[in-house]
PDB file of C-alpha atoms and ligand atoms in Angstrom:
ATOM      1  CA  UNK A 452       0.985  81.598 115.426  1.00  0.00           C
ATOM      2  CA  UNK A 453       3.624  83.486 117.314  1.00  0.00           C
ATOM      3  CA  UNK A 454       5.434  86.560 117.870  1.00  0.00           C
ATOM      4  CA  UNK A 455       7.601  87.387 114.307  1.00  0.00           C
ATOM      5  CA  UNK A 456       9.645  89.918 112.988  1.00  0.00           C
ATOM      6  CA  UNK A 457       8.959  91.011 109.404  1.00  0.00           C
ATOM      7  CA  UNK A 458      10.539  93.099 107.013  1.00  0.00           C
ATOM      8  CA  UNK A 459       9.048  96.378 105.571  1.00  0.00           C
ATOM      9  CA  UNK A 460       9.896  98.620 102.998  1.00  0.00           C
ATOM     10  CA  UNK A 461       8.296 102.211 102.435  1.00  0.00           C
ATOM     11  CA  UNK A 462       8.648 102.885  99.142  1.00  0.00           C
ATOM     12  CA  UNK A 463      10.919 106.127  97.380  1.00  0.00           C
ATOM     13  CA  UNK A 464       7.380 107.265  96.056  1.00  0.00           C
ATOM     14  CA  UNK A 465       5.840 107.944  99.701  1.00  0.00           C
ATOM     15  CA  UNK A 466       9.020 109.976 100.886  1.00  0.00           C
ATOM     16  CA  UNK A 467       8.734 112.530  97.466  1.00  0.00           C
ATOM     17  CA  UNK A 468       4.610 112.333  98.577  1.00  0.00           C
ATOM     18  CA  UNK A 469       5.574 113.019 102.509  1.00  0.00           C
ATOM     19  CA  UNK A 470       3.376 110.568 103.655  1.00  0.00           C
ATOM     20  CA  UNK A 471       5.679 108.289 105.736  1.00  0.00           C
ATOM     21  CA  UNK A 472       4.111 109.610 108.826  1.00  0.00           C
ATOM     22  CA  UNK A 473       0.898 108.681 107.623  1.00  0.00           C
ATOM     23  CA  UNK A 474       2.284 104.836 106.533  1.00  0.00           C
ATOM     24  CA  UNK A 475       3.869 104.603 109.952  1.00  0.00           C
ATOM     25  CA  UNK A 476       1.015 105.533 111.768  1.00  0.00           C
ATOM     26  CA  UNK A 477      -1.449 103.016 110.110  1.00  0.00           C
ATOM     27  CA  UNK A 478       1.545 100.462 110.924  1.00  0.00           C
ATOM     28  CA  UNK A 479       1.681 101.142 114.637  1.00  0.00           C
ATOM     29  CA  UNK A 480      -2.180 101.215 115.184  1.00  0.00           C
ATOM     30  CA  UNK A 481      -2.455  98.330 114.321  1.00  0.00           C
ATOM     31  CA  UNK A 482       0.085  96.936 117.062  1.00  0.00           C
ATOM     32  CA  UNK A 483       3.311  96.421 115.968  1.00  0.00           C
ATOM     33  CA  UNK A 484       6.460  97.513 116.944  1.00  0.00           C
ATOM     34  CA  UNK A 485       9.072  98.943 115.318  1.00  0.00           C
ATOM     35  CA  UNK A 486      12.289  96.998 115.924  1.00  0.00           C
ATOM     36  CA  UNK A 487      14.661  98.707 113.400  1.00  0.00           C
ATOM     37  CA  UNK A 488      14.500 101.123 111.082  1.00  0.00           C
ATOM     38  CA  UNK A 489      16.331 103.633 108.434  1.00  0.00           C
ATOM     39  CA  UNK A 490      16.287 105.249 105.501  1.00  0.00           C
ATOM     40  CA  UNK A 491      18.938 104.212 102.720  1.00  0.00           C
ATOM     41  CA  UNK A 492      18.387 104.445  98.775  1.00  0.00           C
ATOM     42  CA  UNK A 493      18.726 100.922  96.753  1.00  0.00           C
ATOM     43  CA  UNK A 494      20.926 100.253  94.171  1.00  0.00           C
ATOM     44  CA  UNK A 495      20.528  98.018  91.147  1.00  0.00           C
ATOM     45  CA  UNK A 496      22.327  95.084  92.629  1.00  0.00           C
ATOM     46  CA  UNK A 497      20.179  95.100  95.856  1.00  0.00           C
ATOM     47  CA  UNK A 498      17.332  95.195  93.930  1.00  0.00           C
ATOM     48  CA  UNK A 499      17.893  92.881  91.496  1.00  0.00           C
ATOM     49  CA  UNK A 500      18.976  90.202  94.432  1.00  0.00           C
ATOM     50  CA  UNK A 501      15.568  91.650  96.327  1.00  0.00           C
ATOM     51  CA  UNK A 502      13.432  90.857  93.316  1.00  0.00           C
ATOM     52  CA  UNK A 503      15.516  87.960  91.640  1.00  0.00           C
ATOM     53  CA  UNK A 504      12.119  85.923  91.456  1.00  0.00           C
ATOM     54  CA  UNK A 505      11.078  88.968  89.127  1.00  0.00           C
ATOM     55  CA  UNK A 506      14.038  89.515  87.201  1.00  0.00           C
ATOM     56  CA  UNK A 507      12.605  88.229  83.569  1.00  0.00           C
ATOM     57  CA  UNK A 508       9.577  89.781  83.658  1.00  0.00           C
ATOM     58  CA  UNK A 509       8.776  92.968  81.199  1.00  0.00           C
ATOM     59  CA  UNK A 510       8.233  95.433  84.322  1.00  0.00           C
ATOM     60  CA  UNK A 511      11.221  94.437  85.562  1.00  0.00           C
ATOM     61  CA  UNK A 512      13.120  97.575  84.121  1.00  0.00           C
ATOM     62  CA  UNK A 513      10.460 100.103  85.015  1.00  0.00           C
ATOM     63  CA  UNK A 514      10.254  98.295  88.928  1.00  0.00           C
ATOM     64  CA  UNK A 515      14.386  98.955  89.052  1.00  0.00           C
ATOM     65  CA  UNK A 516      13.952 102.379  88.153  1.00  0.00           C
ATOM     66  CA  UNK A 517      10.953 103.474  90.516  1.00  0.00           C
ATOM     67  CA  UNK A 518      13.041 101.777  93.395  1.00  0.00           C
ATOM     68  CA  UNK A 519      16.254 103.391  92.808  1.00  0.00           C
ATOM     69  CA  UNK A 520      14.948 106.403  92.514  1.00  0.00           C
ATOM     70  CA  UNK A 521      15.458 107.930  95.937  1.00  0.00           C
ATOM     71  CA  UNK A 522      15.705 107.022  99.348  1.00  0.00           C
ATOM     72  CA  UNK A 523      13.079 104.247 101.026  1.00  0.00           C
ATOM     73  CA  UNK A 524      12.866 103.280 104.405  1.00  0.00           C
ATOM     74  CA  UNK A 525      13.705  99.637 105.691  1.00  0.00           C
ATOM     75  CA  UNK A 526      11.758  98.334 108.252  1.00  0.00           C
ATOM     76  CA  UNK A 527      11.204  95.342 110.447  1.00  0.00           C
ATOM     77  CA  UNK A 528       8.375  95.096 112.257  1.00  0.00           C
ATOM     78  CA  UNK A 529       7.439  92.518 115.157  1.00  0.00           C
ATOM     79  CA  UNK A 530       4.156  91.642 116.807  1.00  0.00           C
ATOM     80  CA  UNK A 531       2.146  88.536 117.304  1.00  0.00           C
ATOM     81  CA  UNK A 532       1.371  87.113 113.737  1.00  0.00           C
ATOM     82  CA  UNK A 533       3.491  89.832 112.031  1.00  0.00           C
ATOM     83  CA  UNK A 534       3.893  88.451 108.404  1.00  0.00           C
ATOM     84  CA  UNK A 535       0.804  87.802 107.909  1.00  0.00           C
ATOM     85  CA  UNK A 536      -1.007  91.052 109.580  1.00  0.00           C
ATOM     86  CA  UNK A 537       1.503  93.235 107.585  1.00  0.00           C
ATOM     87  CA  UNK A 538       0.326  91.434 104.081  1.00  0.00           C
ATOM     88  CA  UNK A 539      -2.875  92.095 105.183  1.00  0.00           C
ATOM     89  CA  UNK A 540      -2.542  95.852 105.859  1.00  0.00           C
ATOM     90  CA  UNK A 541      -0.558  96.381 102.499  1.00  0.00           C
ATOM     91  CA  UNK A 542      -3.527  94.412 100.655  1.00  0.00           C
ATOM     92  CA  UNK A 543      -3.083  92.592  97.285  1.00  0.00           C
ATOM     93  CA  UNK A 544       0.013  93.534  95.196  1.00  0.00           C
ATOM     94  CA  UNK A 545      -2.177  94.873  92.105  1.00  0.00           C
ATOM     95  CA  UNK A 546      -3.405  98.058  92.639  1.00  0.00           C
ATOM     96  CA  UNK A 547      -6.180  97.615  90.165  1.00  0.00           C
ATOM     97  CA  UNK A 548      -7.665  95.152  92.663  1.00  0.00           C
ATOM     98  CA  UNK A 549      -6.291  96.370  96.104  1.00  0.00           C
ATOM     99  CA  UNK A 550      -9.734  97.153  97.952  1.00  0.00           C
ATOM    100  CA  UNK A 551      -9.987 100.338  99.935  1.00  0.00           C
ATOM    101  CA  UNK A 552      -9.219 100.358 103.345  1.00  0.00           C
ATOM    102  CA  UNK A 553      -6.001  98.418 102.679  1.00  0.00           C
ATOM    103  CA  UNK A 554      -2.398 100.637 101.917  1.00  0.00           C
ATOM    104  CA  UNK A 555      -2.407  99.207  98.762  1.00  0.00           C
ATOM    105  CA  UNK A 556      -5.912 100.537  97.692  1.00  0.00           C
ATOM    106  CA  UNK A 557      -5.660 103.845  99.565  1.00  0.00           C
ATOM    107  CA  UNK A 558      -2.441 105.235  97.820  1.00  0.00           C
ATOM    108  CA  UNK A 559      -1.472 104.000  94.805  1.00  0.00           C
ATOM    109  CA  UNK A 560      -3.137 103.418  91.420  1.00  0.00           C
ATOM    110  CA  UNK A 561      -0.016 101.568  89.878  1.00  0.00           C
ATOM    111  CA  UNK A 562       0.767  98.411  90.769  1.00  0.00           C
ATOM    112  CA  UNK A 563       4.623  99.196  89.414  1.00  0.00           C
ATOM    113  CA  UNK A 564       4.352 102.089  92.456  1.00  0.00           C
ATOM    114  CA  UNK A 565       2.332 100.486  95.105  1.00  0.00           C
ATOM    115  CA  UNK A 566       4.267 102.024  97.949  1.00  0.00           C
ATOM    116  CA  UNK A 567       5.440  99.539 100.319  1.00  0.00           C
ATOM    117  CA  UNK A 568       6.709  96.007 100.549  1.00  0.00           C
ATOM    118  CA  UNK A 569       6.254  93.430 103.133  1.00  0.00           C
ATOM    119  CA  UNK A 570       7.210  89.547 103.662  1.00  0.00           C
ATOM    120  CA  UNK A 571       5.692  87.242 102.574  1.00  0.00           C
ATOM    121  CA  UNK A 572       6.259  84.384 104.598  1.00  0.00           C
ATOM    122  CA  UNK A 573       7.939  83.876 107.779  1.00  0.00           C
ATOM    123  CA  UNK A 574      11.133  82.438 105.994  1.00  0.00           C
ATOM    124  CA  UNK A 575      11.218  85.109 103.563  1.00  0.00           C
ATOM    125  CA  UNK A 576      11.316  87.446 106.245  1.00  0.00           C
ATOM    126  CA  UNK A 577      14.151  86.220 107.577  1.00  0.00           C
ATOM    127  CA  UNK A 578      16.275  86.350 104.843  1.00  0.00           C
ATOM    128  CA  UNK A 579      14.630  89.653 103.963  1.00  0.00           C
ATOM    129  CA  UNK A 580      15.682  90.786 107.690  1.00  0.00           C
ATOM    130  CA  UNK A 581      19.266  90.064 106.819  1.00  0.00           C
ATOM    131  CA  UNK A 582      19.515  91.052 103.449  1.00  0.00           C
ATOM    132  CA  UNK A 583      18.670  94.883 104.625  1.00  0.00           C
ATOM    133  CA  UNK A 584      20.158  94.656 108.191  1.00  0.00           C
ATOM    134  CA  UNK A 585      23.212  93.716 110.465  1.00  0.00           C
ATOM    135  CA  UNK A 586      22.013  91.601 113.447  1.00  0.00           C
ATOM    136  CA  UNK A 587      23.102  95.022 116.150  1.00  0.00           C
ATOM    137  CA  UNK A 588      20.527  97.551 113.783  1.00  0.00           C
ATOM    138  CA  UNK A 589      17.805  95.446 115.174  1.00  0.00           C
ATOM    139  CA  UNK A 590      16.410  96.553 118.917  1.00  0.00           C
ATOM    140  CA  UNK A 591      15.052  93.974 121.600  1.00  0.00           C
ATOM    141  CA  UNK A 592      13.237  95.765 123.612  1.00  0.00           C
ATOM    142  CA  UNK A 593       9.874  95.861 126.160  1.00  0.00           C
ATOM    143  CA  UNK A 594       7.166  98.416 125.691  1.00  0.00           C
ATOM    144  CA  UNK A 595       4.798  96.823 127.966  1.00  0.00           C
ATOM    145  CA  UNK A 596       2.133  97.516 125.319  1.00  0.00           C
ATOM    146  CA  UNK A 597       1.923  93.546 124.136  1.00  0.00           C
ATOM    147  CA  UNK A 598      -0.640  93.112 126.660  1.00  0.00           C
ATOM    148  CA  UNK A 599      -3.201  95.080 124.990  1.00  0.00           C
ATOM    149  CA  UNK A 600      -2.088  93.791 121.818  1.00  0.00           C
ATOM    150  CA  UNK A 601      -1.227  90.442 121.743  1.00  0.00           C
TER     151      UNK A 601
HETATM  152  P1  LIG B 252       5.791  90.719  93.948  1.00  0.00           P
HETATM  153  O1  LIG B 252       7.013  90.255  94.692  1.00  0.00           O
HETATM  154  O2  LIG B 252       5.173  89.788  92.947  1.00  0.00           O
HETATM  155  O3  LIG B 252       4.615  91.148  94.938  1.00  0.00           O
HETATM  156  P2  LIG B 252       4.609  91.781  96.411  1.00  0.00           P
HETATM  157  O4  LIG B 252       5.283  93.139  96.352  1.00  0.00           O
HETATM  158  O5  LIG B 252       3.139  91.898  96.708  1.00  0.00           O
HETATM  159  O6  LIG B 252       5.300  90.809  97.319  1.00  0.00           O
HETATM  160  O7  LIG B 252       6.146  92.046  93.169  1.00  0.00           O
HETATM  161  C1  LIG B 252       7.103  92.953  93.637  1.00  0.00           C
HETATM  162  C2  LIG B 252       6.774  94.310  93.097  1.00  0.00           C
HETATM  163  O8  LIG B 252       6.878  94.315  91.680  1.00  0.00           O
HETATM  164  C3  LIG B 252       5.362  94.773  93.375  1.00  0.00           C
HETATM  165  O9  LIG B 252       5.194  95.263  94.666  1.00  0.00           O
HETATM  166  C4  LIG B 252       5.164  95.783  92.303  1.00  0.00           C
HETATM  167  C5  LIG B 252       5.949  95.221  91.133  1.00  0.00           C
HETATM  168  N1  LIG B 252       5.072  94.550  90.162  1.00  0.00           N
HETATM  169  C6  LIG B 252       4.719  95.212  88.987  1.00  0.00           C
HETATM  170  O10 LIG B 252       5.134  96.375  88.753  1.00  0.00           O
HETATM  171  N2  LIG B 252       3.886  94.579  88.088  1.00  0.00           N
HETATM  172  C7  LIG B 252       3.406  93.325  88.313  1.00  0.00           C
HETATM  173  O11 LIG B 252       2.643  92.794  87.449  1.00  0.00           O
HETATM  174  C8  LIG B 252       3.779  92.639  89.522  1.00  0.00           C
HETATM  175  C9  LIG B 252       3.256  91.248  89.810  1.00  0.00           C
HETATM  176  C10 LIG B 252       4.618  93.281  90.412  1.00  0.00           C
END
């Protein structure tokens, strides 16, 4: 394990809710730092190249419209392990079976409107990463915080 960027989304349901500072908070307590970030709506195209691998399935139609219907915010996110402690935050993508305590299970009941996205595997991020931002959006910088952290 190393230090890895990953790429978040926060959901167009979580803006109309106003509960991005709420997401964002939960994200940064648990240590990582936000390395670019903005708010931007999705159209159809981006999200059918986003979620190609989901493209024939029957919620397909109902996932477009839920994620084109207002802004989101794009994210990437680095810290030591960051792919796999952002999946773990988010919790399981069902939201029938998303325990408590995760994002997942604390705001959504619908798994069609689960409220955020993240990577799920180093690689993935990567192309994620590109897909949502130009190399310059993204910020290297020091906080001096990775000690307690990482
Ligand atoms: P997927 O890429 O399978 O999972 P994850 O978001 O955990 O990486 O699914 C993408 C989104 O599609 C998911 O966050 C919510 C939606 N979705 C449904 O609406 N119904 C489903 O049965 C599945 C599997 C996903």
């Amino acid at each position: 394990m190393s230090t890895e960027q990953t790429f978040c989304m926060i959901k167009p349901g979580i803006l109309q809710r106003r509960q991005v500072g709420e997401i964002l908070s939960r994200l940064e307590r648990k240590g990582l730092r936000i390395v670019a970030c903005k708010m931007m709506r999705m159209d159809a195209e981006l999200c059918r190249r986003h979620y190609a691998h989901l493209q024939e399935r029957s919620f397909f139609p109902a996932l477009e419209e839920y994620m084109t219907s207002g802004p989101m915010l794009a994210l990437v996110l680095e810290g030591y392990n960051a792919v796999a402690a952002l999946r773990a935050l988010c919790g399981p993508t069902e939201s029938e079976t998303a325990p408590p305590g995760t994002i997942r299970g604390d705001y959504a009941l619908l798994t069609r409107k689960n409220i955020i996205h993240s990577s799920d595997s180093p690689d993935t991020a990567r192309e994620e990463i590109e897909r949502f931002f130009q190399p310059e959006e993204l910020f290297a910088y020091e906080d001096q915080n990775e000690y307690w952290f990482w």
